[in-house]
mmCIF file of C-alpha atoms in Angstrom:
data_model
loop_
_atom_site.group_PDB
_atom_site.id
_atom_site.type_symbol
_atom_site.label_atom_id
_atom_site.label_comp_id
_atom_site.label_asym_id
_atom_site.label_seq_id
_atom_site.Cartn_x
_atom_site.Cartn_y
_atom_site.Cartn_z
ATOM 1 C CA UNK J 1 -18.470 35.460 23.175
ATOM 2 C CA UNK J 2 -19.605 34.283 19.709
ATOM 3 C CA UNK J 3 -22.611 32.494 18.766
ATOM 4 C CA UNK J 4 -22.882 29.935 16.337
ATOM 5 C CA UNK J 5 -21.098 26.963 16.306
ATOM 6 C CA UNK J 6 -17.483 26.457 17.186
ATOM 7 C CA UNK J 7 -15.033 25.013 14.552
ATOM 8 C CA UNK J 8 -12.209 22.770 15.839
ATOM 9 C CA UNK J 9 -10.628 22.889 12.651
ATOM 10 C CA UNK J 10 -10.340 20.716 9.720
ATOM 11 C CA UNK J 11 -12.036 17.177 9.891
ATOM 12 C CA UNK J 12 -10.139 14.502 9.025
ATOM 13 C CA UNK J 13 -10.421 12.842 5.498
ATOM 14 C CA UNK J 14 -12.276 9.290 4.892
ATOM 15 C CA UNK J 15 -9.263 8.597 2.166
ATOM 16 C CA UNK J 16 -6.609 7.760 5.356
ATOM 17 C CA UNK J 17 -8.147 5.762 6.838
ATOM 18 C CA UNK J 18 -9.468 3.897 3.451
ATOM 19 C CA UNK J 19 -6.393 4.073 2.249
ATOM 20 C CA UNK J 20 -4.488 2.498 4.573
ATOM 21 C CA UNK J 21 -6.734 -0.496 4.441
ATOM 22 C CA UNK J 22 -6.372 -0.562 0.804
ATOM 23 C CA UNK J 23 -2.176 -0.676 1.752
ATOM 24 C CA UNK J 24 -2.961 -3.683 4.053
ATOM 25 C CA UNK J 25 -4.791 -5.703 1.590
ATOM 26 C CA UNK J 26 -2.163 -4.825 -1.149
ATOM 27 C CA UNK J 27 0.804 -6.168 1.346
ATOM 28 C CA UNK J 28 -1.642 -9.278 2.412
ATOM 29 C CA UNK J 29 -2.994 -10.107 -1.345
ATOM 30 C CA UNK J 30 1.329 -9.916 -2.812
ATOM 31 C CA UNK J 31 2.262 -11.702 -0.198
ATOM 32 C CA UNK J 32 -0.292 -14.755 -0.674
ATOM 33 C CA UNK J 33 0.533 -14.455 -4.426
ATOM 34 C CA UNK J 34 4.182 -14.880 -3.685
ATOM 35 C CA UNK J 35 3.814 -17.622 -0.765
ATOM 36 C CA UNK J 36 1.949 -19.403 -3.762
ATOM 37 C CA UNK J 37 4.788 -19.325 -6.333
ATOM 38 C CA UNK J 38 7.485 -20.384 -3.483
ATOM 39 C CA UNK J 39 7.153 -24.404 -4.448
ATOM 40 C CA UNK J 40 8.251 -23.465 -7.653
ATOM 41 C CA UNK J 41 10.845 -20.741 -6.620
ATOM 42 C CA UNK J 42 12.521 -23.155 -4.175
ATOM 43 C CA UNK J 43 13.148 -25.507 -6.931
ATOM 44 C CA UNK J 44 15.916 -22.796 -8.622
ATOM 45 C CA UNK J 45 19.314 -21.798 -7.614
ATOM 46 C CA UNK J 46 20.072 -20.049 -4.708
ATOM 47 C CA UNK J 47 21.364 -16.680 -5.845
ATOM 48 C CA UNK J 48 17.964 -17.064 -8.250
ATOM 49 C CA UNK J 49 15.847 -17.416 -5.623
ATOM 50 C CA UNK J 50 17.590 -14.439 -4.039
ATOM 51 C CA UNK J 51 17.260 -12.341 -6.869
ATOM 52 C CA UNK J 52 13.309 -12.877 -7.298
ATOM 53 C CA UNK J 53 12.639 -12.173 -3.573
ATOM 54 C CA UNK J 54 14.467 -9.022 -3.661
ATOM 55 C CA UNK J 55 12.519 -8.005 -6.892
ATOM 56 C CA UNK J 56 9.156 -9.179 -5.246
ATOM 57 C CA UNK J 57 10.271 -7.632 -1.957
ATOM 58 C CA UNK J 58 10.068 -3.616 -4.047
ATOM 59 C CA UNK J 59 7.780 -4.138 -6.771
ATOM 60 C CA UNK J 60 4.975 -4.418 -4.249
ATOM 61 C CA UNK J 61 5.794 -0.565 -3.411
ATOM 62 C CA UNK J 62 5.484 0.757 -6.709
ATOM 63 C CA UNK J 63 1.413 1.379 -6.746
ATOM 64 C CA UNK J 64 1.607 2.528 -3.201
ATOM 65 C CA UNK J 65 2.614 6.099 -4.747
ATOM 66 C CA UNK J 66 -0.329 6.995 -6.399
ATOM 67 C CA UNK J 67 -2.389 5.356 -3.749
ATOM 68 C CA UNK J 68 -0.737 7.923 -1.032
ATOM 69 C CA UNK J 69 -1.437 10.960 -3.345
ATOM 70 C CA UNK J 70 -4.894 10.184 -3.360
ATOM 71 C CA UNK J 71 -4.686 9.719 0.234
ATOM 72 C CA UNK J 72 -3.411 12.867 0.435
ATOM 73 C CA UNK J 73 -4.856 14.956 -2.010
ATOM 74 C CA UNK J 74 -7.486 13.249 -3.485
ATOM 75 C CA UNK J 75 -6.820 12.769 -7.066
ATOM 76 C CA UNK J 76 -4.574 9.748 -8.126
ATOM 77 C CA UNK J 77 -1.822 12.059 -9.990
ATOM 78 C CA UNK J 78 0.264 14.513 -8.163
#
C-alpha cells in the first residue's frame, strides 16, 4: 500500500470544452451572417447562388484550425 494521494491520471483540459463552444458560436454567428445576405443572394443566377454557398459552406472552416491547436496544445500555432 502507498500513502498519499492516488493519481487517476491526467485531468482533462478547460480548452475542450471552451473550445468547442467557441466552434458552436462560430457555426451559429456564419450562419446568421449568411441567412442575412440570402434576400440579396436569391436575387442572382442560379449557378451564382450555387457558387457563393459552396464558398460560404468552407470558408467557415478555415479559423477552426488554429482554434483546434489551441484546443489541443494550447498555443494558437502548431
Amino acid at each position: 500500500m502507498t500513502s498519499g494521494p492516488q493519481s487517476s491520471g491526467p485531468q482533462p483540459s478547460w480548452r475542450k470544452p471552451a473550445g468547442m463552444f467557441l466552434i458552436l458560436l462560430l457555426i451559429t454567428l456564419w450562419a446568421v451572417i449568411i441567412g442575412s445576405l440570402s434576400p440579396w443572394i436569391g436575387q442572382l443566377h442560379a449557378l451564382l447562388q450555387g457558387v457563393i454557398y459552396i464558398i460560404a459552406g468552407i470558408v467557415w472552416i478555415l479559423p477552426l484550425k488554429p482554434l483546434l491547436s489551441w484546443m489541443e496544445t494550447g498555443r494558437w500555432r502548431p
